[in-house]
Coordinates of C-alpha atoms in Angstrom, one line a residue:
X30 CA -13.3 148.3 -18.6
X31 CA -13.2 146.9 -15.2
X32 CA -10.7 144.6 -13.5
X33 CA -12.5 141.9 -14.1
X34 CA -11.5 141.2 -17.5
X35 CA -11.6 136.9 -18.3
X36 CA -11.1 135.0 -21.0
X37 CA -13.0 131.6 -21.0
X38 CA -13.9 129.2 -24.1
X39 CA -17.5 129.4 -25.7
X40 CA -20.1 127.7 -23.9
X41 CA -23.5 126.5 -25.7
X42 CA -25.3 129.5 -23.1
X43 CA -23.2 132.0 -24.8
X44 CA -25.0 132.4 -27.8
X45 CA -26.9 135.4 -27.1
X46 CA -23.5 137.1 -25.6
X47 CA -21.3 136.6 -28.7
X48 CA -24.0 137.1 -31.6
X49 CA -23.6 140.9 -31.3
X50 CA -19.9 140.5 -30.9
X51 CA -19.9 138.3 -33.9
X52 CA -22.2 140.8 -36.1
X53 CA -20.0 143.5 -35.0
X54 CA -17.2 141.8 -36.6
X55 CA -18.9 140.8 -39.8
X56 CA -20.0 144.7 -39.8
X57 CA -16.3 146.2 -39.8
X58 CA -15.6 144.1 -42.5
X59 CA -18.8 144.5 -44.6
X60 CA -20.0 141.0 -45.1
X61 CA -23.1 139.8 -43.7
X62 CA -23.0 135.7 -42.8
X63 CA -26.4 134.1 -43.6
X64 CA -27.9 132.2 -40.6
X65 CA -27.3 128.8 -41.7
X66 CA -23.7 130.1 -42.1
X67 CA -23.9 131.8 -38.0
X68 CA -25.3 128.6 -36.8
X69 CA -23.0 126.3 -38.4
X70 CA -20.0 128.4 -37.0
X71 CA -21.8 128.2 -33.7
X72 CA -22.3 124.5 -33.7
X73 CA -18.5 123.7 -34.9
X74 CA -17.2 125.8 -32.1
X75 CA -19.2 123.9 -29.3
X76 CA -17.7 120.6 -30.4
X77 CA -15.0 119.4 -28.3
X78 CA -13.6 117.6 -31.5
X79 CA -13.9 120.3 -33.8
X80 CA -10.3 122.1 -35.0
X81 CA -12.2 125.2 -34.6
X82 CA -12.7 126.8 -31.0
X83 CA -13.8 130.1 -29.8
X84 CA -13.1 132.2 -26.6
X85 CA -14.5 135.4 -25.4
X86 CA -13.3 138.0 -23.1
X87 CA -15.8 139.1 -20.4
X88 CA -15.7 142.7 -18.1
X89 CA -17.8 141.1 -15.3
X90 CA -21.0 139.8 -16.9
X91 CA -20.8 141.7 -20.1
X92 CA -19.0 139.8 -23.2
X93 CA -16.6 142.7 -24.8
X94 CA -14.7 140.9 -27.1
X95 CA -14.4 137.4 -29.2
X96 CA -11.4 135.9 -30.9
X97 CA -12.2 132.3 -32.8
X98 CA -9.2 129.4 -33.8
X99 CA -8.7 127.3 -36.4
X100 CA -6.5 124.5 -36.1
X101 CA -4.7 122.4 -38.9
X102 CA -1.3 120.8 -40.0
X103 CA 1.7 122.3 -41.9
X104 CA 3.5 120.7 -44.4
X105 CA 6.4 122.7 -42.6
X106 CA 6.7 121.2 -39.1
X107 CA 5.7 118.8 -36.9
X108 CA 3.8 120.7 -34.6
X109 CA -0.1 121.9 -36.1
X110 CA -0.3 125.8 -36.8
X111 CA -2.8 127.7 -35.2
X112 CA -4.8 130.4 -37.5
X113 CA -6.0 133.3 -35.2
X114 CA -9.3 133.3 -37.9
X115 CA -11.5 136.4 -36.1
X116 CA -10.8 138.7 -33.1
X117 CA -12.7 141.5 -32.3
X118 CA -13.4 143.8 -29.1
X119 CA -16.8 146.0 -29.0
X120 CA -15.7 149.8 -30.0
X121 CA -16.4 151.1 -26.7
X122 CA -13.8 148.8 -25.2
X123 CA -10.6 148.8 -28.1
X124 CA -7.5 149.8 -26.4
X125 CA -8.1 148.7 -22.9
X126 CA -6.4 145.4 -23.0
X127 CA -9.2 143.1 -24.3
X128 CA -7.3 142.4 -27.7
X129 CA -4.1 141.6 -26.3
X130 CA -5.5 139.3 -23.6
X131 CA -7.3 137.1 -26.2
X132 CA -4.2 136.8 -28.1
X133 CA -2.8 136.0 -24.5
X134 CA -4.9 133.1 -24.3
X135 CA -4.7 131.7 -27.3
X136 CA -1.3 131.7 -27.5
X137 CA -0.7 130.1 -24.4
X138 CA -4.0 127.8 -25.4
X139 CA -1.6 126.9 -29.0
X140 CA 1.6 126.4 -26.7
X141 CA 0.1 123.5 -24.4
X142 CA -0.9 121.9 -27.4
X143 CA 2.5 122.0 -28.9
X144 CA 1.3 124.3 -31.7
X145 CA 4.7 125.8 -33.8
X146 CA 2.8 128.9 -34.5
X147 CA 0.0 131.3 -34.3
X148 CA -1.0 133.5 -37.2
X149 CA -3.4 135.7 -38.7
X150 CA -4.4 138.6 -40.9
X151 CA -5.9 141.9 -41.4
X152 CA -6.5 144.3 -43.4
X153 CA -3.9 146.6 -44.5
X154 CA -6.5 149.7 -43.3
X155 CA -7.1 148.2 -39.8
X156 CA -4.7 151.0 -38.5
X157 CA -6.1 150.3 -34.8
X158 CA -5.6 146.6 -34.8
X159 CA -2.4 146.7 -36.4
X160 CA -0.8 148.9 -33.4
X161 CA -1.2 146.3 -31.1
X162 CA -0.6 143.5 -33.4
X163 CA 3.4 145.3 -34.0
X164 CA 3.4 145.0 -30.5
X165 CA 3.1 141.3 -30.0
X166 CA 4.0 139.5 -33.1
X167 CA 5.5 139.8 -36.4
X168 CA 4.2 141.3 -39.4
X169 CA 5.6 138.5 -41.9
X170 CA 5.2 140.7 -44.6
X171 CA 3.1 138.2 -46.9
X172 CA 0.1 139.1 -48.9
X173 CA -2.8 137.3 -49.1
X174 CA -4.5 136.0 -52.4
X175 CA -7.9 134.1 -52.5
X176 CA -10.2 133.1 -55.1
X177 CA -13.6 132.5 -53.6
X178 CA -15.2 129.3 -54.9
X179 CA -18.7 130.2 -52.9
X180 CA -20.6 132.9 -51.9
X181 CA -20.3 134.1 -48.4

């Protein structure tokens, strides 16, 4: 990776740039989104009144990495939380900063906005991501249950 890692929000000509990144996510997890599902996702992040946003981290003109936001109250404080949904940095690029610099900026994005937290999971197996998470937050020790109501 160059020096010329950014982080900047999604932009409707990004498309093309985070599709891969997106895939590559759905991929490590082993799901596959339908289109409808990719497009919807794509058209909510785009909206400027939307509680979900998007950024991506670029290494001059090549996107290497996408983290995506969901905002939404808490019963718990005044201040909305701020669920770190998806983050993901292409394989060829993990461990060169790109992770930690989207968390970066979405913390800092969460703090502006008087956010009382930022959160988010993984999988237990996600050795590689869970190194650097240690490093820059606390693993709250919770585990998650869901019941899907839906198919993906």
């Amino acid at each position: 990776m160059s020096n010329t890692l950014s982080i900047r929000p999604l932009r409707d000509g990004d498309f093309d740039a985070w599709l891969p990144l997106w895939r590559g996510y759905q991929d490590f997890y082993r799901v596959e989104l339908d289109e409808a599902a990719v497009q919807g996702a794509w058209r909510r992040f785009l909206l400027p009144e939307h509680a979900m946003r998007g950024w991506l981290a670029w290494d001059g003109e090549r996107a290497v990495g996408l983290v995506h936001i969901v905002l939404h109250p808490s019963s718990w404080t005044l201040g909305d939380y701020c669920y770190l949904q998806d983050l993901f940095v292409a394989q060829d690029c993990r461990g060169l900063g790109a992770g930690r610099r989207l968390i970066e900026s979405v913390c800092e994005w969460a703090r502006q906005r008087e956010c009382s937290r930022v959160y988010w999971h993984t999988h237990e197996t996600n050795a590689t991501a869970r190194r650097l998470y240690d490093q820059v937050a606390e693993n709250a020790g919770f585990i998650q249950y869901r019941k899907l109501l839906t198919p993906l």
